[in-house]
Amino acid sequence: MDTSYPREERPPPKRGPPPAAPGPRDHLVWAIFNTLYMNFCCLGFVALAFAVKARDRKVSGDVEAARHFSSKARCYNALATAGSVVLPLLLGALIVTGVIHLSKLAHESVGFFTYQLSGTDDEDQ
């Protein structure tokens, strides 16, 4: 008998059915945040509706319908998030460029509306 290294006797691993793949994500938390944030065109509410449908279908066992509604919820959530981020940035950029333009216009028109009271009096001589 070979005793040069310790041996562990393990039974062979049991082969059963492969582990079930996890169901599709329903994106419910993301949809709730988008709904509460009051985003553009109520896209967060639409995403919330599809997320709830996806969760209901996943619980009932209809994986294909759950995957379909999950995909729609993800798309509407992405649109709502993009709208919530892009629109305020665009509005801020428009305000900044408008202020810059108005300040340049006011600076250029100052010379037009002011009189030079001090200077040469060529008219009096």
C-alpha positions as protocol buffer text, in pm:
chain_id: "A"
residue {
  index: 1
  type: MET
  ca { x: 0 y: 0 z: 0 }
}
residue {
  index: 2
  type: ASP
  ca { x: 127 y: 346 z: -91 }
}
residue {
  index: 3
  type: THR
  ca { x: 133 y: 579 z: 211 }
}
residue {
  index: 4
  type: SER
  ca { x: 362 y: 852 z: 75 }
}
residue {
  index: 5
  type: TYR
  ca { x: 89 y: 1115 z: 80 }
}
residue {
  index: 6
  type: PRO
  ca { x: -247 y: 1128 z: 251 }
}
residue {
  index: 7
  type: ARG
  ca { x: -539 y: 1032 z: 38 }
}
residue {
  index: 8
  type: GLU
  ca { x: -893 y: 1145 z: 77 }
}
residue {
  index: 9
  type: GLU
  ca { x: -1163 y: 918 z: -36 }
}
residue {
  index: 10
  type: ARG
  ca { x: -1443 y: 1127 z: -183 }
}
residue {
  index: 11
  type: PRO
  ca { x: -1750 y: 989 z: -341 }
}
residue {
  index: 12
  type: PRO
  ca { x: -1792 y: 1090 z: -706 }
}
residue {
  index: 13
  type: PRO
  ca { x: -2000 y: 1407 z: -750 }
}
residue {
  index: 14
  type: LYS
  ca { x: -2366 y: 1350 z: -808 }
}
residue {
  index: 15
  type: ARG
  ca { x: -2485 y: 1448 z: -1148 }
}
residue {
  index: 16
  type: GLY
  ca { x: -2828 y: 1591 z: -1150 }
}
residue {
  index: 17
  type: PRO
  ca { x: -3010 y: 1841 z: -1360 }
}
residue {
  index: 18
  type: PRO
  ca { x: -2811 y: 2157 z: -1432 }
}
residue {
  index: 19
  type: PRO
  ca { x: -2888 y: 2449 z: -1204 }
}
residue {
  index: 20
  type: ALA
  ca { x: -3172 y: 2660 z: -1330 }
}
residue {
  index: 21
  type: ALA
  ca { x: -3073 y: 2991 z: -1483 }
}
residue {
  index: 22
  type: PRO
  ca { x: -3191 y: 3289 z: -1282 }
}
residue {
  index: 23
  type: GLY
  ca { x: -3498 y: 3464 z: -1419 }
}
residue {
  index: 24
  type: PRO
  ca { x: -3475 y: 3796 z: -1595 }
}
residue {
  index: 25
  type: ARG
  ca { x: -3429 y: 4110 z: -1390 }
}
residue {
  index: 26
  type: ASP
  ca { x: -3740 y: 4320 z: -1346 }
}
residue {
  index: 27
  type: HIS
  ca { x: -3568 y: 4661 z: -1289 }
}
residue {
  index: 28
  type: LEU
  ca { x: -3834 y: 4754 z: -1032 }
}
residue {
  index: 29
  type: VAL
  ca { x: -3611 y: 4961 z: -801 }
}
residue {
  index: 30
  type: TRP
  ca { x: -3474 y: 5161 z: -1095 }
}
residue {
  index: 31
  type: ALA
  ca { x: -3830 y: 5226 z: -1214 }
}
residue {
  index: 32
  type: ILE
  ca { x: -3940 y: 5340 z: -868 }
}
residue {
  index: 33
  type: PHE
  ca { x: -3653 y: 5592 z: -853 }
}
residue {
  index: 34
  type: ASN
  ca { x: -3738 y: 5717 z: -1202 }
}
residue {
  index: 35
  type: THR
  ca { x: -4105 y: 5750 z: -1108 }
}
residue {
  index: 36
  type: LEU
  ca { x: -4029 y: 5946 z: -792 }
}
residue {
  index: 37
  type: TYR
  ca { x: -3781 y: 6174 z: -968 }
}
residue {
  index: 38
  type: MET
  ca { x: -4063 y: 6324 z: -1182 }
}
residue {
  index: 39
  type: ASN
  ca { x: -3887 y: 6282 z: -1514 }
}
residue {
  index: 40
  type: PHE
  ca { x: -3976 y: 6400 z: -1863 }
}
residue {
  index: 41
  type: CYS
  ca { x: -4303 y: 6267 z: -2015 }
}
residue {
  index: 42
  type: CYS
  ca { x: -4369 y: 6030 z: -1719 }
}
residue {
  index: 43
  type: LEU
  ca { x: -4140 y: 5765 z: -1867 }
}
residue {
  index: 44
  type: GLY
  ca { x: -4060 y: 5645 z: -1515 }
}
residue {
  index: 45
  type: PHE
  ca { x: -4425 y: 5556 z: -1459 }
}
residue {
  index: 46
  type: VAL
  ca { x: -4435 y: 5358 z: -1786 }
}
residue {
  index: 47
  type: ALA
  ca { x: -4115 y: 5180 z: -1682 }
}
residue {
  index: 48
  type: LEU
  ca { x: -4272 y: 5104 z: -1344 }
}
residue {
  index: 49
  type: ALA
  ca { x: -4575 y: 4947 z: -1513 }
}
residue {
  index: 50
  type: PHE
  ca { x: -4356 y: 4720 z: -1728 }
}
residue {
  index: 51
  type: ALA
  ca { x: -4134 y: 4633 z: -1430 }
}
residue {
  index: 52
  type: VAL
  ca { x: -4438 y: 4522 z: -1229 }
}
residue {
  index: 53
  type: LYS
  ca { x: -4560 y: 4317 z: -1526 }
}
residue {
  index: 54
  type: ALA
  ca { x: -4216 y: 4157 z: -1556 }
}
residue {
  index: 55
  type: ARG
  ca { x: -4215 y: 4068 z: -1186 }
}
residue {
  index: 56
  type: ASP
  ca { x: -4566 y: 3921 z: -1206 }
}
residue {
  index: 57
  type: ARG
  ca { x: -4474 y: 3706 z: -1506 }
}
residue {
  index: 58
  type: LYS
  ca { x: -4152 y: 3591 z: -1339 }
}
residue {
  index: 59
  type: VAL
  ca { x: -4339 y: 3486 z: -1025 }
}
residue {
  index: 60
  type: SER
  ca { x: -4602 y: 3303 z: -1230 }
}
residue {
  index: 61
  type: GLY
  ca { x: -4330 y: 3114 z: -1418 }
}
residue {
  index: 62
  type: ASP
  ca { x: -4371 y: 3265 z: -1766 }
}
residue {
  index: 63
  type: VAL
  ca { x: -4003 y: 3338 z: -1828 }
}
residue {
  index: 64
  type: GLU
  ca { x: -4038 y: 3446 z: -2191 }
}
residue {
  index: 65
  type: ALA
  ca { x: -4304 y: 3709 z: -2115 }
}
residue {
  index: 66
  type: ALA
  ca { x: -4103 y: 3821 z: -1812 }
}
residue {
  index: 67
  type: ARG
  ca { x: -3797 y: 3865 z: -2034 }
}
residue {
  index: 68
  type: HIS
  ca { x: -4004 y: 4068 z: -2283 }
}
residue {
  index: 69
  type: PHE
  ca { x: -4147 y: 4302 z: -2018 }
}
residue {
  index: 70
  type: SER
  ca { x: -3808 y: 4329 z: -1849 }
}
residue {
  index: 71
  type: SER
  ca { x: -3655 y: 4445 z: -2175 }
}
residue {
  index: 72
  type: LYS
  ca { x: -3923 y: 4709 z: -2217 }
}
residue {
  index: 73
  type: ALA
  ca { x: -3881 y: 4825 z: -1857 }
}
residue {
  index: 74
  type: ARG
  ca { x: -3506 y: 4855 z: -1909 }
}
residue {
  index: 75
  type: CYS
  ca { x: -3554 y: 5063 z: -2226 }
}
residue {
  index: 76
  type: TYR
  ca { x: -3801 y: 5301 z: -2063 }
}
residue {
  index: 77
  type: ASN
  ca { x: -3581 y: 5330 z: -1755 }
}
residue {
  index: 78
  type: ALA
  ca { x: -3282 y: 5418 z: -1972 }
}
residue {
  index: 79
  type: LEU
  ca { x: -3484 y: 5680 z: -2159 }
}
residue {
  index: 80
  type: ALA
  ca { x: -3616 y: 5826 z: -1834 }
}
residue {
  index: 81
  type: THR
  ca { x: -3270 y: 5839 z: -1679 }
}
residue {
  index: 82
  type: ALA
  ca { x: -3119 y: 5996 z: -1990 }
}
residue {
  index: 83
  type: GLY
  ca { x: -3398 y: 6253 z: -2003 }
}
residue {
  index: 84
  type: SER
  ca { x: -3357 y: 6332 z: -1636 }
}
residue {
  index: 85
  type: VAL
  ca { x: -2983 y: 6389 z: -1682 }
}
residue {
  index: 86
  type: VAL
  ca { x: -2965 y: 6543 z: -2030 }
}
residue {
  index: 87
  type: LEU
  ca { x: -3253 y: 6793 z: -2012 }
}
residue {
  index: 88
  type: PRO
  ca { x: -3128 y: 6979 z: -1702 }
}
residue {
  index: 89
  type: LEU
  ca { x: -2776 y: 6987 z: -1848 }
}
residue {
  index: 90
  type: LEU
  ca { x: -2912 y: 7124 z: -2176 }
}
residue {
  index: 91
  type: LEU
  ca { x: -3119 y: 7384 z: -1994 }
}
residue {
  index: 92
  type: GLY
  ca { x: -2816 y: 7487 z: -1787 }
}
residue {
  index: 93
  type: ALA
  ca { x: -2603 y: 7518 z: -2100 }
}
residue {
  index: 94
  type: LEU
  ca { x: -2866 y: 7734 z: -2268 }
}
residue {
  index: 95
  type: ILE
  ca { x: -2888 y: 7961 z: -1965 }
}
residue {
  index: 96
  type: VAL
  ca { x: -2509 y: 7999 z: -1947 }
}
residue {
  index: 97
  type: THR
  ca { x: -2476 y: 8078 z: -2318 }
}
residue {
  index: 98
  type: GLY
  ca { x: -2766 y: 8323 z: -2296 }
}
residue {
  index: 99
  type: VAL
  ca { x: -2606 y: 8506 z: -2002 }
}
residue {
  index: 100
  type: ILE
  ca { x: -2272 y: 8521 z: -2184 }
}
residue {
  index: 101
  type: HIS
  ca { x: -2438 y: 8656 z: -2498 }
}
residue {
  index: 102
  type: LEU
  ca { x: -2638 y: 8917 z: -2306 }
}
residue {
  index: 103
  type: SER
  ca { x: -2332 y: 9031 z: -2113 }
}
residue {
  index: 104
  type: LYS
  ca { x: -2136 y: 9079 z: -2436 }
}
residue {
  index: 105
  type: LEU
  ca { x: -2429 y: 9268 z: -2589 }
}
residue {
  index: 106
  type: ALA
  ca { x: -2459 y: 9492 z: -2284 }
}
residue {
  index: 107
  type: HIS
  ca { x: -2084 y: 9557 z: -2281 }
}
residue {
  index: 108
  type: GLU
  ca { x: -2085 y: 9659 z: -2649 }
}
residue {
  index: 109
  type: SER
  ca { x: -2387 y: 9885 z: -2613 }
}
residue {
  index: 110
  type: VAL
  ca { x: -2248 y: 10077 z: -2315 }
}
residue {
  index: 111
  type: GLY
  ca { x: -2039 y: 10295 z: -2548 }
}
residue {
  index: 112
  type: PHE
  ca { x: -2339 y: 10377 z: -2763 }
}
residue {
  index: 113
  type: PHE
  ca { x: -2559 y: 10502 z: -2479 }
}
residue {
  index: 114
  type: THR
  ca { x: -2302 y: 10700 z: -2277 }
}
residue {
  index: 115
  type: TYR
  ca { x: -2192 y: 11057 z: -2339 }
}
residue {
  index: 116
  type: GLN
  ca { x: -1838 y: 11175 z: -2307 }
}
residue {
  index: 117
  type: LEU
  ca { x: -1869 y: 11475 z: -2082 }
}
residue {
  index: 118
  type: SER
  ca { x: -1502 y: 11511 z: -2017 }
}
residue {
  index: 119
  type: GLY
  ca { x: -1265 y: 11543 z: -2306 }
}
residue {
  index: 120
  type: THR
  ca { x: -1178 y: 11806 z: -2562 }
}
residue {
  index: 121
  type: ASP
  ca { x: -1407 y: 12104 z: -2597 }
}
residue {
  index: 122
  type: ASP
  ca { x: -1346 y: 12187 z: -2963 }
}
residue {
  index: 123
  type: GLU
  ca { x: -1700 y: 12318 z: -3005 }
}
residue {
  index: 124
  type: ASP
  ca { x: -1658 y: 12598 z: -2744 }
}
residue {
  index: 125
  type: GLN
  ca { x: -1348 y: 12755 z: -2899 }
}
